[in-house]
C-alpha atoms as an extended CHARMM CRD file, in Angstrom:
* protein
*
       101  EXT
         1         1  UNK       CA              2.5680000000      -27.4840000000       13.2180000000  PROA      1               0.0000000000
         2         2  UNK       CA              1.3770000000      -30.6380000000       15.5580000000  PROA      2               0.0000000000
         3         3  UNK       CA             -0.0260000000      -28.8200000000       18.4880000000  PROA      3               0.0000000000
         4         4  UNK       CA             -3.4820000000      -26.9040000000       18.7750000000  PROA      4               0.0000000000
         5         5  UNK       CA             -3.1580000000      -24.4420000000       20.0030000000  PROA      5               0.0000000000
         6         6  UNK       CA             -6.4420000000      -23.8500000000       22.5200000000  PROA      6               0.0000000000
         7         7  UNK       CA             -5.4590000000      -20.9640000000       24.6440000000  PROA      7               0.0000000000
         8         8  UNK       CA             -3.4130000000      -17.3130000000       22.8430000000  PROA      8               0.0000000000
         9         9  UNK       CA             -1.5280000000      -17.5950000000       25.7660000000  PROA      9               0.0000000000
        10        10  UNK       CA              0.2230000000      -20.7630000000       24.3050000000  PROA      10              0.0000000000
        11        11  UNK       CA              0.2150000000      -19.8130000000       21.1530000000  PROA      11              0.0000000000
        12        12  UNK       CA              2.0810000000      -16.4840000000       20.6930000000  PROA      12              0.0000000000
        13        13  UNK       CA              5.0500000000      -17.4800000000       22.1030000000  PROA      13              0.0000000000
        14        14  UNK       CA              5.3390000000      -20.6650000000       18.7680000000  PROA      14              0.0000000000
        15        15  UNK       CA              4.2290000000      -16.9070000000       16.8320000000  PROA      15              0.0000000000
        16        16  UNK       CA              7.8140000000      -15.5410000000       18.1440000000  PROA      16              0.0000000000
        17        17  UNK       CA              8.8210000000      -18.1530000000       16.9400000000  PROA      17              0.0000000000
        18        18  UNK       CA              8.1940000000      -17.9280000000       13.4230000000  PROA      18              0.0000000000
        19        19  UNK       CA              8.7760000000      -14.1950000000       13.8500000000  PROA      19              0.0000000000
        20        20  UNK       CA             12.2860000000      -14.8280000000       14.2790000000  PROA      20              0.0000000000
        21        21  UNK       CA             13.7680000000      -12.7650000000       11.1880000000  PROA      21              0.0000000000
        22        22  UNK       CA             14.7170000000       -9.1430000000       12.0300000000  PROA      22              0.0000000000
        23        23  UNK       CA             12.7140000000       -7.9490000000        8.3770000000  PROA      23              0.0000000000
        24        24  UNK       CA              9.9440000000      -10.0340000000        8.6080000000  PROA      24              0.0000000000
        25        25  UNK       CA              8.9490000000       -8.5240000000       11.5930000000  PROA      25              0.0000000000
        26        26  UNK       CA             10.0420000000       -5.2790000000       10.1010000000  PROA      26              0.0000000000
        27        27  UNK       CA              7.6660000000       -5.7690000000        6.9010000000  PROA      27              0.0000000000
        28        28  UNK       CA              5.1550000000       -6.7150000000        9.4200000000  PROA      28              0.0000000000
        29        29  UNK       CA              5.2910000000       -3.8710000000       11.2890000000  PROA      29              0.0000000000
        30        30  UNK       CA              5.2860000000       -1.5710000000        8.0450000000  PROA      30              0.0000000000
        31        31  UNK       CA              1.8880000000       -3.5930000000        7.0610000000  PROA      31              0.0000000000
        32        32  UNK       CA              0.5110000000       -2.6520000000        9.9100000000  PROA      32              0.0000000000
        33        33  UNK       CA              1.0560000000        0.6540000000       10.0950000000  PROA      33              0.0000000000
        34        34  UNK       CA              0.2720000000        1.4820000000        6.7990000000  PROA      34              0.0000000000
        35        35  UNK       CA             -2.7620000000       -0.7920000000        7.5830000000  PROA      35              0.0000000000
        36        36  UNK       CA             -3.9430000000        2.2950000000       10.8870000000  PROA      36              0.0000000000
        37        37  UNK       CA             -2.7300000000        5.0930000000        8.7490000000  PROA      37              0.0000000000
        38        38  UNK       CA             -5.4560000000        4.3280000000        5.9040000000  PROA      38              0.0000000000
        39        39  UNK       CA             -7.8250000000        3.3380000000        8.1360000000  PROA      39              0.0000000000
        40        40  UNK       CA             -7.7520000000        7.1420000000        9.7660000000  PROA      40              0.0000000000
        41        41  UNK       CA             -6.9340000000        8.0440000000        6.0710000000  PROA      41              0.0000000000
        42        42  UNK       CA            -10.3740000000        6.4150000000        5.2430000000  PROA      42              0.0000000000
        43        43  UNK       CA            -12.6000000000        7.3600000000        8.4680000000  PROA      43              0.0000000000
        44        44  UNK       CA            -11.1690000000       10.9220000000        8.0520000000  PROA      44              0.0000000000
        45        45  UNK       CA            -12.2400000000       11.7140000000        4.7560000000  PROA      45              0.0000000000
        46        46  UNK       CA            -14.6430000000        9.4620000000        3.7270000000  PROA      46              0.0000000000
        47        47  UNK       CA            -13.6750000000        6.9570000000        1.3970000000  PROA      47              0.0000000000
        48        48  UNK       CA            -14.5020000000        4.1180000000        2.9880000000  PROA      48              0.0000000000
        49        49  UNK       CA            -14.0930000000        2.1460000000       -0.4070000000  PROA      49              0.0000000000
        50        50  UNK       CA            -10.1920000000        2.3440000000        0.9520000000  PROA      50              0.0000000000
        51        51  UNK       CA            -10.8930000000       -0.0340000000        3.2670000000  PROA      51              0.0000000000
        52        52  UNK       CA            -10.7550000000       -2.9740000000        1.0920000000  PROA      52              0.0000000000
        53        53  UNK       CA             -6.9460000000       -2.8020000000        0.5620000000  PROA      53              0.0000000000
        54        54  UNK       CA             -6.4310000000       -3.1470000000        4.6280000000  PROA      54              0.0000000000
        55        55  UNK       CA             -5.8670000000       -7.3300000000        3.2870000000  PROA      55              0.0000000000
        56        56  UNK       CA             -3.7570000000       -6.0370000000        0.8500000000  PROA      56              0.0000000000
        57        57  UNK       CA             -1.3640000000       -4.5920000000        3.4040000000  PROA      57              0.0000000000
        58        58  UNK       CA             -1.3840000000       -6.3130000000        6.4120000000  PROA      58              0.0000000000
        59        59  UNK       CA             -1.1070000000       -9.9810000000        4.2060000000  PROA      59              0.0000000000
        60        60  UNK       CA              1.2560000000       -8.7100000000        1.5600000000  PROA      60              0.0000000000
        61        61  UNK       CA              4.3920000000       -7.0090000000        3.4980000000  PROA      61              0.0000000000
        62        62  UNK       CA              3.7330000000      -10.3410000000        5.9560000000  PROA      62              0.0000000000
        63        63  UNK       CA              3.8830000000      -12.5630000000        3.6930000000  PROA      63              0.0000000000
        64        64  UNK       CA              6.8360000000      -11.3940000000        1.6780000000  PROA      64              0.0000000000
        65        65  UNK       CA              8.0940000000      -11.5150000000        5.6110000000  PROA      65              0.0000000000
        66        66  UNK       CA              7.6970000000      -15.0850000000        5.4060000000  PROA      66              0.0000000000
        67        67  UNK       CA              8.4580000000      -16.1210000000        1.5010000000  PROA      67              0.0000000000
        68        68  UNK       CA             11.1000000000      -14.0840000000        1.1560000000  PROA      68              0.0000000000
        69        69  UNK       CA             12.8800000000      -14.2330000000        4.4720000000  PROA      69              0.0000000000
        70        70  UNK       CA             11.2880000000      -16.3680000000        7.0910000000  PROA      70              0.0000000000
        71        71  UNK       CA             11.6270000000      -19.1190000000        4.6870000000  PROA      71              0.0000000000
        72        72  UNK       CA              8.4040000000      -20.0490000000        6.4850000000  PROA      72              0.0000000000
        73        73  UNK       CA              4.3840000000      -20.6210000000        6.1550000000  PROA      73              0.0000000000
        74        74  UNK       CA              2.5280000000      -18.1920000000        7.2980000000  PROA      74              0.0000000000
        75        75  UNK       CA              0.7660000000      -19.4570000000       10.5970000000  PROA      75              0.0000000000
        76        76  UNK       CA             -2.7970000000      -17.2670000000        8.9030000000  PROA      76              0.0000000000
        77        77  UNK       CA             -2.8640000000      -20.0790000000        7.3470000000  PROA      77              0.0000000000
        78        78  UNK       CA             -3.5380000000      -22.5900000000       10.2450000000  PROA      78              0.0000000000
        79        79  UNK       CA             -4.6390000000      -20.3350000000       12.9990000000  PROA      79              0.0000000000
        80        80  UNK       CA             -6.3630000000      -16.6090000000       11.3480000000  PROA      80              0.0000000000
        81        81  UNK       CA             -7.5940000000      -15.9790000000       14.7360000000  PROA      81              0.0000000000
        82        82  UNK       CA             -5.0290000000      -16.2450000000       16.7530000000  PROA      82              0.0000000000
        83        83  UNK       CA             -2.5870000000      -14.9600000000       13.8610000000  PROA      83              0.0000000000
        84        84  UNK       CA             -4.5470000000      -11.7220000000       13.5400000000  PROA      84              0.0000000000
        85        85  UNK       CA             -4.5740000000      -11.2120000000       17.1270000000  PROA      85              0.0000000000
        86        86  UNK       CA             -1.0610000000      -12.0550000000       17.5390000000  PROA      86              0.0000000000
        87        87  UNK       CA              0.0000000000       -9.5040000000       14.6160000000  PROA      87              0.0000000000
        88        88  UNK       CA             -1.3080000000       -6.9840000000       16.9980000000  PROA      88              0.0000000000
        89        89  UNK       CA              0.1130000000       -7.9830000000       19.7240000000  PROA      89              0.0000000000
        90        90  UNK       CA              3.6380000000       -8.7450000000       18.1820000000  PROA      90              0.0000000000
        91        91  UNK       CA              3.4490000000       -4.9430000000       17.0380000000  PROA      91              0.0000000000
        92        92  UNK       CA              2.6960000000       -3.1660000000       20.4300000000  PROA      92              0.0000000000
        93        93  UNK       CA              5.3830000000       -5.5130000000       22.0800000000  PROA      93              0.0000000000
        94        94  UNK       CA              7.9650000000       -4.1130000000       19.3660000000  PROA      94              0.0000000000
        95        95  UNK       CA              6.6200000000        0.1350000000       19.5120000000  PROA      95              0.0000000000
        96        96  UNK       CA              6.7310000000       -0.5640000000       23.1540000000  PROA      96              0.0000000000
        97        97  UNK       CA             10.2230000000       -2.1510000000       22.9770000000  PROA      97              0.0000000000
        98        98  UNK       CA              9.6330000000       -5.5700000000       24.4660000000  PROA      98              0.0000000000
        99        99  UNK       CA             10.9650000000       -7.0220000000       20.4860000000  PROA      99              0.0000000000
       100       100  UNK       CA             14.2790000000       -5.7950000000       18.9010000000  PROA      100             0.0000000000
       101       101  UNK       CA             12.7100000000       -4.2160000000       15.7480000000  PROA      101             0.0000000000
């Protein structure tokens, strides 16, 4: 990546271009869904120690998608905050049908 993104609105189209493979997007969706379910379960059952698994679920599924299906390096390494935000915006866009998955 040669361009520095100063705004998320400029970064998001790049983020989507790094998620063209359907399996990669699905793995992101699964990881994000599991994170939500884990948070709900941990809070409802007073098992907050389980929250340590959030990065494993989030990054685990996403990185498998990138390394084995998309064949690129996750944007997390260069733009950690924008990438985190992009994950959740893409999740919302998949839920609402704006992005196919």
